[in-house]
């Protein structure tokens, strides 16, 4: 079996043309270089040198094989540098599955902060609904996921609660209901809504509550993208019931947020596939997420 030290001795000899130069380059004696070359030639199975009067002359096969050896050594150096970079959290790739509301808000800040500290690491944010998120966890196609608290056991994942949220209603700045500090859900009868798309956990909760208290809504538009929902509210198209982190997207001169009664609450959780150990860069990204959650708590958006 070829050994790295033999490859290095052969490369040094081929580049420098003699054992003395190869030995000085590698910090070895000439006899040590000679032994390495003999062993290397034995392992290759073909003649590398013509020996005349204590001089080694490379064969045509040696000249040809030297190109392969140079590529191999370059690959080994790259592998060593990659290992050091990974150990120092300087390289890698992360796949984060998250519900749209998080991709539209604090996760964007988290990616920006993380990339500033780890420019060699690429981050793929996958905007998913709850069903798709659980599928990715089950299939181990993401490093981690962010969503609402659920029973993660059936999907082979572990869940950690990060914060608790309460939905709020966002309204155009000139809407009559802005005069109310807290909005009872029955007051929303016959209002025009901008809704999150069907399948959104919050939309499901809202639909159920509205049916329970017999509140009928006029839905002007449905969108998966939270930024689009906020924009339509600011344009005066209707109001919306959204995750509180949406307040970070509001233009204060165009829309306001009001709490709801009864409250609609849930927990933000992180999910890790149970049999997929989180990498060092994954741990570093989780630290940034927790810092962003702490900032949301300071802003009174979550608790």
PDB file of C-alpha atoms in Angstrom:
ATOM      1  CA  UNK A   1       0.000   0.000   0.000  1.00  0.00           C
ATOM      2  CA  UNK A   2       1.309   3.408  -0.941  1.00  0.00           C
ATOM      3  CA  UNK A   3       2.147   5.691   1.966  1.00  0.00           C
ATOM      4  CA  UNK A   4       1.974   9.474   2.067  1.00  0.00           C
ATOM      5  CA  UNK A   5       5.629   9.845   3.108  1.00  0.00           C
ATOM      6  CA  UNK A   6       6.687   7.758   0.098  1.00  0.00           C
ATOM      7  CA  UNK A   7       4.575   9.959  -2.186  1.00  0.00           C
ATOM      8  CA  UNK A   8       6.213  13.061  -0.713  1.00  0.00           C
ATOM      9  CA  UNK A   9       9.741  11.632  -1.148  1.00  0.00           C
ATOM     10  CA  UNK A  10       9.049  10.704  -4.780  1.00  0.00           C
ATOM     11  CA  UNK A  11       7.548  14.122  -5.519  1.00  0.00           C
ATOM     12  CA  UNK A  12      10.459  15.951  -3.875  1.00  0.00           C
ATOM     13  CA  UNK A  13      13.012  13.870  -5.787  1.00  0.00           C
ATOM     14  CA  UNK A  14      11.238  14.395  -9.106  1.00  0.00           C
ATOM     15  CA  UNK A  15      10.985  18.151  -8.602  1.00  0.00           C
ATOM     16  CA  UNK A  16      14.482  18.749  -7.158  1.00  0.00           C
ATOM     17  CA  UNK A  17      16.360  16.121  -9.169  1.00  0.00           C
ATOM     18  CA  UNK A  18      18.489  14.557  -6.428  1.00  0.00           C
ATOM     19  CA  UNK A  19      18.310  12.933  -3.006  1.00  0.00           C
ATOM     20  CA  UNK A  20      20.187  15.708  -1.247  1.00  0.00           C
ATOM     21  CA  UNK A  21      17.692  18.334  -2.303  1.00  0.00           C
ATOM     22  CA  UNK A  22      14.738  16.037  -1.536  1.00  0.00           C
ATOM     23  CA  UNK A  23      16.169  15.263   1.906  1.00  0.00           C
ATOM     24  CA  UNK A  24      16.696  18.932   2.753  1.00  0.00           C
ATOM     25  CA  UNK A  25      13.179  19.792   1.564  1.00  0.00           C
ATOM     26  CA  UNK A  26      11.566  17.074   3.726  1.00  0.00           C
ATOM     27  CA  UNK A  27      13.999  17.349   6.649  1.00  0.00           C
ATOM     28  CA  UNK A  28      15.261  13.782   6.146  1.00  0.00           C
ATOM     29  CA  UNK A  29      18.666  12.208   5.547  1.00  0.00           C
ATOM     30  CA  UNK A  30      19.668  10.950   2.099  1.00  0.00           C
ATOM     31  CA  UNK A  31      19.568   7.296   3.251  1.00  0.00           C
ATOM     32  CA  UNK A  32      16.011   7.858   4.514  1.00  0.00           C
ATOM     33  CA  UNK A  33      15.003   9.293   1.124  1.00  0.00           C
ATOM     34  CA  UNK A  34      16.624   6.335  -0.600  1.00  0.00           C
ATOM     35  CA  UNK A  35      14.672   3.850   1.545  1.00  0.00           C
ATOM     36  CA  UNK A  36      11.407   5.653   0.864  1.00  0.00           C
ATOM     37  CA  UNK A  37      12.011   5.613  -2.888  1.00  0.00           C
ATOM     38  CA  UNK A  38      12.854   1.896  -2.871  1.00  0.00           C
ATOM     39  CA  UNK A  39       9.689   1.127  -0.910  1.00  0.00           C
ATOM     40  CA  UNK A  40       7.625   3.377  -3.188  1.00  0.00           C
ATOM     41  CA  UNK A  41       8.950   1.667  -6.319  1.00  0.00           C
ATOM     42  CA  UNK A  42       8.166  -1.729  -4.802  1.00  0.00           C
ATOM     43  CA  UNK A  43       4.595  -0.671  -4.019  1.00  0.00           C
ATOM     44  CA  UNK A  44       3.934   0.720  -7.510  1.00  0.00           C
ATOM     45  CA  UNK A  45       4.898  -2.574  -9.203  1.00  0.00           C
ATOM     46  CA  UNK A  46       6.886  -0.989 -12.054  1.00  0.00           C
ATOM     47  CA  UNK A  47      10.338   0.530 -12.499  1.00  0.00           C
ATOM     48  CA  UNK A  48      10.577   4.173 -11.569  1.00  0.00           C
ATOM     49  CA  UNK A  49      14.324   4.668 -11.957  1.00  0.00           C
ATOM     50  CA  UNK A  50      17.292   3.548 -13.957  1.00  0.00           C
ATOM     51  CA  UNK A  51      20.271   3.152 -11.598  1.00  0.00           C
ATOM     52  CA  UNK A  52      23.728   3.943 -12.972  1.00  0.00           C
ATOM     53  CA  UNK A  53      26.793   4.676 -10.855  1.00  0.00           C
ATOM     54  CA  UNK A  54      24.756   5.567  -7.740  1.00  0.00           C
ATOM     55  CA  UNK A  55      22.590   7.915  -9.762  1.00  0.00           C
ATOM     56  CA  UNK A  56      18.843   7.604 -10.258  1.00  0.00           C
ATOM     57  CA  UNK A  57      17.354   8.555 -13.585  1.00  0.00           C
ATOM     58  CA  UNK A  58      13.527   8.635 -13.753  1.00  0.00           C
ATOM     59  CA  UNK A  59      11.925   6.321 -16.291  1.00  0.00           C
ATOM     60  CA  UNK A  60       9.246   7.519 -18.702  1.00  0.00           C
ATOM     61  CA  UNK A  61       6.704   5.771 -16.445  1.00  0.00           C
ATOM     62  CA  UNK A  62       8.005   7.780 -13.471  1.00  0.00           C
ATOM     63  CA  UNK A  63       7.540  11.040 -15.356  1.00  0.00           C
ATOM     64  CA  UNK A  64       4.009  10.030 -16.265  1.00  0.00           C
ATOM     65  CA  UNK A  65       3.147   8.825 -12.764  1.00  0.00           C
ATOM     66  CA  UNK A  66       4.541  11.969 -11.148  1.00  0.00           C
ATOM     67  CA  UNK A  67       1.573  13.973 -12.435  1.00  0.00           C
ATOM     68  CA  UNK A  68      -0.828  11.618 -10.625  1.00  0.00           C
ATOM     69  CA  UNK A  69       1.256  11.808  -7.446  1.00  0.00           C
ATOM     70  CA  UNK A  70       1.173  15.618  -7.534  1.00  0.00           C
ATOM     71  CA  UNK A  71      -2.629  15.588  -7.836  1.00  0.00           C
ATOM     72  CA  UNK A  72      -2.871  13.083  -4.981  1.00  0.00           C
ATOM     73  CA  UNK A  73      -0.689  15.175  -2.674  1.00  0.00           C
ATOM     74  CA  UNK A  74      -2.683  18.294  -3.539  1.00  0.00           C
ATOM     75  CA  UNK A  75      -5.897  16.453  -2.653  1.00  0.00           C
ATOM     76  CA  UNK A  76      -4.382  15.310   0.640  1.00  0.00           C
ATOM     77  CA  UNK A  77      -3.365  18.875   1.474  1.00  0.00           C
ATOM     78  CA  UNK A  78      -6.877  20.058   0.639  1.00  0.00           C
ATOM     79  CA  UNK A  79      -8.312  17.349   2.896  1.00  0.00           C
ATOM     80  CA  UNK A  80      -6.053  18.418   5.758  1.00  0.00           C
ATOM     81  CA  UNK A  81      -6.996  22.078   5.296  1.00  0.00           C
ATOM     82  CA  UNK A  82     -10.679  21.134   5.160  1.00  0.00           C
ATOM     83  CA  UNK A  83     -10.345  19.175   8.409  1.00  0.00           C
ATOM     84  CA  UNK A  84      -8.728  22.165  10.126  1.00  0.00           C
ATOM     85  CA  UNK A  85     -11.405  24.489   8.744  1.00  0.00           C
ATOM     86  CA  UNK A  86     -14.209  22.212   9.971  1.00  0.00           C
ATOM     87  CA  UNK A  87     -12.580  21.924  13.384  1.00  0.00           C
ATOM     88  CA  UNK A  88     -12.425  25.717  13.545  1.00  0.00           C
ATOM     89  CA  UNK A  89     -16.031  26.090  12.261  1.00  0.00           C
ATOM     90  CA  UNK A  90     -14.825  27.823   9.087  1.00  0.00           C
ATOM     91  CA  UNK A  91     -16.424  25.583   6.477  1.00  0.00           C
ATOM     92  CA  UNK A  92     -19.451  23.346   5.994  1.00  0.00           C
ATOM     93  CA  UNK A  93     -23.034  23.317   4.758  1.00  0.00           C
ATOM     94  CA  UNK A  94     -26.268  23.577   6.732  1.00  0.00           C
ATOM     95  CA  UNK A  95     -29.828  22.816   5.663  1.00  0.00           C
ATOM     96  CA  UNK A  96     -32.446  24.505   7.847  1.00  0.00           C
ATOM     97  CA  UNK A  97     -36.125  23.662   7.399  1.00  0.00           C
ATOM     98  CA  UNK A  98     -38.355  26.373   8.837  1.00  0.00           C
ATOM     99  CA  UNK A  99     -41.886  27.627   8.609  1.00  0.00           C
ATOM    100  CA  UNK A 100     -42.331  30.702   6.388  1.00  0.00           C
ATOM    101  CA  UNK A 101     -42.857  33.166   9.240  1.00  0.00           C
ATOM    102  CA  UNK A 102     -39.390  32.413  10.591  1.00  0.00           C
ATOM    103  CA  UNK A 103     -37.744  32.520   7.155  1.00  0.00           C
ATOM    104  CA  UNK A 104     -39.267  35.969   6.648  1.00  0.00           C
ATOM    105  CA  UNK A 105     -38.091  37.389   9.965  1.00  0.00           C
ATOM    106  CA  UNK A 106     -35.464  36.492  12.555  1.00  0.00           C
ATOM    107  CA  UNK A 107     -33.841  33.674  10.555  1.00  0.00           C
ATOM    108  CA  UNK A 108     -32.709  36.212   7.955  1.00  0.00           C
ATOM    109  CA  UNK A 109     -30.892  38.124  10.692  1.00  0.00           C
ATOM    110  CA  UNK A 110     -29.501  34.851  12.069  1.00  0.00           C
ATOM    111  CA  UNK A 111     -28.060  33.890   8.678  1.00  0.00           C
ATOM    112  CA  UNK A 112     -26.486  37.328   8.249  1.00  0.00           C
ATOM    113  CA  UNK A 113     -24.852  37.233  11.699  1.00  0.00           C
ATOM    114  CA  UNK A 114     -23.727  33.626  11.290  1.00  0.00           C
ATOM    115  CA  UNK A 115     -22.200  34.211   7.856  1.00  0.00           C
ATOM    116  CA  UNK A 116     -20.233  37.191   9.147  1.00  0.00           C
ATOM    117  CA  UNK A 117     -18.598  34.878  11.680  1.00  0.00           C
ATOM    118  CA  UNK A 118     -18.377  31.800   9.428  1.00  0.00           C
ATOM    119  CA  UNK A 119     -17.988  33.006   5.820  1.00  0.00           C
ATOM    120  CA  UNK A 120     -16.952  29.566   4.584  1.00  0.00           C
ATOM    121  CA  UNK A 121     -20.208  27.917   5.657  1.00  0.00           C
ATOM    122  CA  UNK A 122     -23.190  27.897   3.308  1.00  0.00           C
ATOM    123  CA  UNK A 123     -26.708  27.940   4.756  1.00  0.00           C
ATOM    124  CA  UNK A 124     -29.753  26.672   2.883  1.00  0.00           C
ATOM    125  CA  UNK A 125     -33.061  27.905   4.293  1.00  0.00           C
ATOM    126  CA  UNK A 126     -35.971  25.740   3.166  1.00  0.00           C
ATOM    127  CA  UNK A 127     -39.335  27.490   3.496  1.00  0.00           C
ATOM    128  CA  UNK A 128     -41.721  24.664   4.474  1.00  0.00           C
ATOM    129  CA  UNK A 129     -45.162  24.032   5.849  1.00  0.00           C
ATOM    130  CA  UNK A 130     -45.627  21.815   8.879  1.00  0.00           C
ATOM    131  CA  UNK A 131     -46.200  18.664   6.813  1.00  0.00           C
ATOM    132  CA  UNK A 132     -43.095  19.213   4.708  1.00  0.00           C
ATOM    133  CA  UNK A 133     -41.023  20.026   7.784  1.00  0.00           C
ATOM    134  CA  UNK A 134     -41.972  16.776   9.505  1.00  0.00           C
ATOM    135  CA  UNK A 135     -41.215  14.849   6.296  1.00  0.00           C
ATOM    136  CA  UNK A 136     -37.722  16.372   6.088  1.00  0.00           C
ATOM    137  CA  UNK A 137     -37.088  15.457   9.718  1.00  0.00           C
ATOM    138  CA  UNK A 138     -38.254  11.905   9.139  1.00  0.00           C
ATOM    139  CA  UNK A 139     -36.125  11.549   5.988  1.00  0.00           C
ATOM    140  CA  UNK A 140     -33.075  13.224   7.596  1.00  0.00           C
ATOM    141  CA  UNK A 141     -32.787  15.750   4.758  1.00  0.00           C
ATOM    142  CA  UNK A 142     -32.214  18.729   7.070  1.00  0.00           C
ATOM    143  CA  UNK A 143     -29.731  19.411   9.847  1.00  0.00           C
ATOM    144  CA  UNK A 144     -32.374  21.076  11.984  1.00  0.00           C
ATOM    145  CA  UNK A 145     -35.854  22.562  11.762  1.00  0.00           C
ATOM    146  CA  UNK A 146     -37.798  25.409  13.354  1.00  0.00           C
ATOM    147  CA  UNK A 147     -41.541  25.340  13.855  1.00  0.00           C
ATOM    148  CA  UNK A 148     -44.294  25.139  16.423  1.00  0.00           C
ATOM    149  CA  UNK A 149     -44.156  22.592  19.218  1.00  0.00           C
ATOM    150  CA  UNK A 150     -45.445  19.186  18.220  1.00  0.00           C
ATOM    151  CA  UNK A 151     -44.911  15.551  19.143  1.00  0.00           C
ATOM    152  CA  UNK A 152     -41.570  14.970  17.424  1.00  0.00           C
ATOM    153  CA  UNK A 153     -41.217  11.314  18.410  1.00  0.00           C
ATOM    154  CA  UNK A 154     -43.084   9.874  15.386  1.00  0.00           C
ATOM    155  CA  UNK A 155     -40.648  11.705  13.114  1.00  0.00           C
ATOM    156  CA  UNK A 156     -37.506  10.520  14.893  1.00  0.00           C
ATOM    157  CA  UNK A 157     -36.622  13.982  16.153  1.00  0.00           C
ATOM    158  CA  UNK A 158     -36.030  15.702  19.466  1.00  0.00           C
ATOM    159  CA  UNK A 159     -37.728  19.031  20.174  1.00  0.00           C
ATOM    160  CA  UNK A 160     -36.491  21.906  22.323  1.00  0.00           C
ATOM    161  CA  UNK A 161     -38.823  24.771  23.201  1.00  0.00           C
ATOM    162  CA  UNK A 162     -37.285  28.189  22.542  1.00  0.00           C
ATOM    163  CA  UNK A 163     -40.121  30.624  23.316  1.00  0.00           C
ATOM    164  CA  UNK A 164     -43.887  31.077  23.563  1.00  0.00           C
ATOM    165  CA  UNK A 165     -45.872  33.253  21.163  1.00  0.00           C
ATOM    166  CA  UNK A 166     -49.303  34.855  21.109  1.00  0.00           C
ATOM    167  CA  UNK A 167     -50.887  35.789  17.809  1.00  0.00           C
ATOM    168  CA  UNK A 168     -51.739  39.409  17.128  1.00  0.00           C
ATOM    169  CA  UNK A 169     -53.953  41.225  14.668  1.00  0.00           C
ATOM    170  CA  UNK A 170     -52.288  43.697  12.336  1.00  0.00           C
ATOM    171  CA  UNK A 171     -54.441  46.469  10.854  1.00  0.00           C
ATOM    172  CA  UNK A 172     -54.012  49.393   8.462  1.00  0.00           C
ATOM    173  CA  UNK A 173     -53.118  52.529  10.400  1.00  0.00           C
ATOM    174  CA  UNK A 174     -56.461  54.195   9.639  1.00  0.00           C
ATOM    175  CA  UNK A 175     -58.654  51.182  10.504  1.00  0.00           C
ATOM    176  CA  UNK A 176     -61.437  51.989  13.031  1.00  0.00           C
ATOM    177  CA  UNK A 177     -60.462  49.043  15.257  1.00  0.00           C
ATOM    178  CA  UNK A 178     -57.114  50.700  15.962  1.00  0.00           C
ATOM    179  CA  UNK A 179     -58.847  52.582  18.744  1.00  0.00           C
ATOM    180  CA  UNK A 180     -59.178  49.323  20.695  1.00  0.00           C
ATOM    181  CA  UNK A 181     -56.213  48.216  22.815  1.00  0.00           C
ATOM    182  CA  UNK A 182     -57.242  44.543  22.784  1.00  0.00           C
ATOM    183  CA  UNK A 183     -59.366  43.019  20.043  1.00  0.00           C
ATOM    184  CA  UNK A 184     -62.023  40.471  21.063  1.00  0.00           C
ATOM    185  CA  UNK A 185     -62.372  37.963  18.238  1.00  0.00           C
ATOM    186  CA  UNK A 186     -66.159  38.591  17.885  1.00  0.00           C
ATOM    187  CA  UNK A 187     -65.322  42.222  16.935  1.00  0.00           C
ATOM    188  CA  UNK A 188     -63.763  40.844  13.751  1.00  0.00           C
ATOM    189  CA  UNK A 189     -67.081  39.696  12.298  1.00  0.00           C
ATOM    190  CA  UNK A 190     -67.420  40.612   8.628  1.00  0.00           C
ATOM    191  CA  UNK A 191     -63.939  42.115   8.496  1.00  0.00           C
ATOM    192  CA  UNK A 192     -61.866  41.635   5.347  1.00  0.00           C
ATOM    193  CA  UNK A 193     -58.812  39.446   5.935  1.00  0.00           C
ATOM    194  CA  UNK A 194     -55.471  38.753   4.384  1.00  0.00           C
ATOM    195  CA  UNK A 195     -54.857  35.152   5.377  1.00  0.00           C
ATOM    196  CA  UNK A 196     -51.890  32.854   5.539  1.00  0.00           C
ATOM    197  CA  UNK A 197     -52.270  29.928   3.156  1.00  0.00           C
ATOM    198  CA  UNK A 198     -54.167  26.799   4.138  1.00  0.00           C
ATOM    199  CA  UNK A 199     -51.889  24.362   5.931  1.00  0.00           C
ATOM    200  CA  UNK A 200     -50.296  27.040   8.081  1.00  0.00           C
ATOM    201  CA  UNK A 201     -50.578  25.962  11.756  1.00  0.00           C
ATOM    202  CA  UNK A 202     -51.702  29.472  12.742  1.00  0.00           C
ATOM    203  CA  UNK A 203     -54.289  29.583   9.947  1.00  0.00           C
ATOM    204  CA  UNK A 204     -55.664  26.244  11.164  1.00  0.00           C
ATOM    205  CA  UNK A 205     -55.993  27.557  14.718  1.00  0.00           C
ATOM    206  CA  UNK A 206     -57.640  30.778  13.570  1.00  0.00           C
ATOM    207  CA  UNK A 207     -60.127  28.949  11.335  1.00  0.00           C
ATOM    208  CA  UNK A 208     -61.139  26.661  14.200  1.00  0.00           C
ATOM    209  CA  UNK A 209     -61.608  29.514  16.685  1.00  0.00           C
ATOM    210  CA  UNK A 210     -63.596  31.593  14.240  1.00  0.00           C
ATOM    211  CA  UNK A 211     -65.925  28.689  13.516  1.00  0.00           C
ATOM    212  CA  UNK A 212     -66.330  28.050  17.257  1.00  0.00           C
ATOM    213  CA  UNK A 213     -67.579  31.594  17.924  1.00  0.00           C
ATOM    214  CA  UNK A 214     -69.410  31.815  14.589  1.00  0.00           C
ATOM    215  CA  UNK A 215     -67.265  34.609  13.167  1.00  0.00           C
ATOM    216  CA  UNK A 216     -67.446  34.748   9.396  1.00  0.00           C
ATOM    217  CA  UNK A 217     -64.566  36.375   7.561  1.00  0.00           C
ATOM    218  CA  UNK A 218     -64.236  37.826   4.108  1.00  0.00           C
ATOM    219  CA  UNK A 219     -60.882  36.707   2.723  1.00  0.00           C
ATOM    220  CA  UNK A 220     -59.458  39.149   0.213  1.00  0.00           C
ATOM    221  CA  UNK A 221     -56.192  37.293  -0.380  1.00  0.00           C
ATOM    222  CA  UNK A 222     -54.198  34.301   0.837  1.00  0.00           C
ATOM    223  CA  UNK A 223     -50.429  34.150   0.844  1.00  0.00           C
ATOM    224  CA  UNK A 224     -47.735  31.805   2.089  1.00  0.00           C
ATOM    225  CA  UNK A 225     -45.234  34.638   2.373  1.00  0.00           C
ATOM    226  CA  UNK A 226     -45.578  36.710   5.546  1.00  0.00           C
ATOM    227  CA  UNK A 227     -43.924  39.762   4.004  1.00  0.00           C
ATOM    228  CA  UNK A 228     -46.633  39.758   1.357  1.00  0.00           C
ATOM    229  CA  UNK A 229     -49.375  39.514   4.001  1.00  0.00           C
ATOM    230  CA  UNK A 230     -47.911  42.469   5.884  1.00  0.00           C
ATOM    231  CA  UNK A 231     -47.544  44.497   2.706  1.00  0.00           C
ATOM    232  CA  UNK A 232     -51.195  43.984   1.734  1.00  0.00           C
ATOM    233  CA  UNK A 233     -52.309  45.052   5.217  1.00  0.00           C
ATOM    234  CA  UNK A 234     -50.185  48.191   4.952  1.00  0.00           C
ATOM    235  CA  UNK A 235     -51.836  48.897   1.594  1.00  0.00           C
ATOM    236  CA  UNK A 236     -55.224  48.869   3.325  1.00  0.00           C
ATOM    237  CA  UNK A 237     -56.559  45.694   1.667  1.00  0.00           C
ATOM    238  CA  UNK A 238     -57.569  44.109   4.970  1.00  0.00           C
ATOM    239  CA  UNK A 239     -56.350  42.978   8.363  1.00  0.00           C
ATOM    240  CA  UNK A 240     -54.487  39.795   9.322  1.00  0.00           C
ATOM    241  CA  UNK A 241     -53.892  37.522  12.295  1.00  0.00           C
ATOM    242  CA  UNK A 242     -50.219  36.733  12.362  1.00  0.00           C
ATOM    243  CA  UNK A 243     -47.273  35.526  14.380  1.00  0.00           C
ATOM    244  CA  UNK A 244     -45.992  38.339  16.679  1.00  0.00           C
ATOM    245  CA  UNK A 245     -42.578  38.348  14.989  1.00  0.00           C
ATOM    246  CA  UNK A 246     -44.391  39.851  11.992  1.00  0.00           C
ATOM    247  CA  UNK A 247     -44.353  43.118  13.948  1.00  0.00           C
ATOM    248  CA  UNK A 248     -40.691  43.447  12.966  1.00  0.00           C
ATOM    249  CA  UNK A 249     -41.864  43.850   9.378  1.00  0.00           C
ATOM    250  CA  UNK A 250     -44.466  46.549  10.010  1.00  0.00           C
ATOM    251  CA  UNK A 251     -43.955  50.118   8.857  1.00  0.00           C
ATOM    252  CA  UNK A 252     -45.118  52.116  11.920  1.00  0.00           C
ATOM    253  CA  UNK A 253     -46.768  54.770   9.736  1.00  0.00           C
ATOM    254  CA  UNK A 254     -48.791  52.226   7.774  1.00  0.00           C
ATOM    255  CA  UNK A 255     -49.971  49.488  10.171  1.00  0.00           C
ATOM    256  CA  UNK A 256     -50.297  48.620  13.849  1.00  0.00           C
ATOM    257  CA  UNK A 257     -50.592  45.411  15.870  1.00  0.00           C
ATOM    258  CA  UNK A 258     -53.170  44.613  18.538  1.00  0.00           C
ATOM    259  CA  UNK A 259     -53.399  41.621  20.923  1.00  0.00           C
ATOM    260  CA  UNK A 260     -56.377  39.273  20.663  1.00  0.00           C
ATOM    261  CA  UNK A 261     -58.917  38.012  23.186  1.00  0.00           C
ATOM    262  CA  UNK A 262     -59.017  35.089  23.714  1.00  0.00           C
ATOM    263  CA  UNK A 263     -55.328  34.672  23.014  1.00  0.00           C
ATOM    264  CA  UNK A 264     -54.018  32.244  20.452  1.00  0.00           C
ATOM    265  CA  UNK A 265     -50.717  30.893  21.729  1.00  0.00           C
ATOM    266  CA  UNK A 266     -48.112  28.305  20.747  1.00  0.00           C
ATOM    267  CA  UNK A 267     -44.436  27.570  21.260  1.00  0.00           C
ATOM    268  CA  UNK A 268     -41.485  28.007  18.941  1.00  0.00           C
ATOM    269  CA  UNK A 269     -39.349  24.886  18.938  1.00  0.00           C
ATOM    270  CA  UNK A 270     -36.185  23.635  17.321  1.00  0.00           C
ATOM    271  CA  UNK A 271     -36.059  20.069  16.029  1.00  0.00           C
ATOM    272  CA  UNK A 272     -33.000  17.889  15.508  1.00  0.00           C
ATOM    273  CA  UNK A 273     -33.153  14.471  13.800  1.00  0.00           C
ATOM    274  CA  UNK A 274     -32.503  12.112  16.692  1.00  0.00           C
ATOM    275  CA  UNK A 275     -29.855   9.920  15.040  1.00  0.00           C
ATOM    276  CA  UNK A 276     -28.106  12.766  13.205  1.00  0.00           C
ATOM    277  CA  UNK A 277     -25.468  14.359  15.387  1.00  0.00           C
ATOM    278  CA  UNK A 278     -25.365  18.109  15.019  1.00  0.00           C
ATOM    279  CA  UNK A 279     -22.085  19.397  13.590  1.00  0.00           C
ATOM    280  CA  UNK A 280     -19.875  22.069  15.127  1.00  0.00           C
ATOM    281  CA  UNK A 281     -21.145  24.631  12.603  1.00  0.00           C
ATOM    282  CA  UNK A 282     -24.698  23.486  13.350  1.00  0.00           C
ATOM    283  CA  UNK A 283     -24.134  24.157  17.041  1.00  0.00           C
ATOM    284  CA  UNK A 284     -22.744  27.579  16.174  1.00  0.00           C
ATOM    285  CA  UNK A 285     -25.868  28.366  14.130  1.00  0.00           C
ATOM    286  CA  UNK A 286     -28.117  27.244  16.993  1.00  0.00           C
ATOM    287  CA  UNK A 287     -26.302  29.676  19.284  1.00  0.00           C
ATOM    288  CA  UNK A 288     -27.093  32.515  16.876  1.00  0.00           C
ATOM    289  CA  UNK A 289     -30.764  31.457  16.740  1.00  0.00           C
ATOM    290  CA  UNK A 290     -31.005  31.464  20.532  1.00  0.00           C
ATOM    291  CA  UNK A 291     -29.470  34.939  20.612  1.00  0.00           C
ATOM    292  CA  UNK A 292     -32.111  36.107  18.116  1.00  0.00           C
ATOM    293  CA  UNK A 293     -34.865  34.560  20.249  1.00  0.00           C
ATOM    294  CA  UNK A 294     -33.483  36.401  23.289  1.00  0.00           C
ATOM    295  CA  UNK A 295     -33.694  39.637  21.287  1.00  0.00           C
ATOM    296  CA  UNK A 296     -37.350  38.886  20.449  1.00  0.00           C
ATOM    297  CA  UNK A 297     -37.985  38.410  24.160  1.00  0.00           C
ATOM    298  CA  UNK A 298     -36.382  41.779  24.913  1.00  0.00           C
ATOM    299  CA  UNK A 299     -38.690  43.318  22.316  1.00  0.00           C
ATOM    300  CA  UNK A 300     -41.698  41.688  24.085  1.00  0.00           C
ATOM    301  CA  UNK A 301     -42.643  39.832  20.902  1.00  0.00           C
ATOM    302  CA  UNK A 302     -42.264  36.398  22.507  1.00  0.00           C
ATOM    303  CA  UNK A 303     -41.864  35.156  26.059  1.00  0.00           C
TER     304      UNK A 303
END
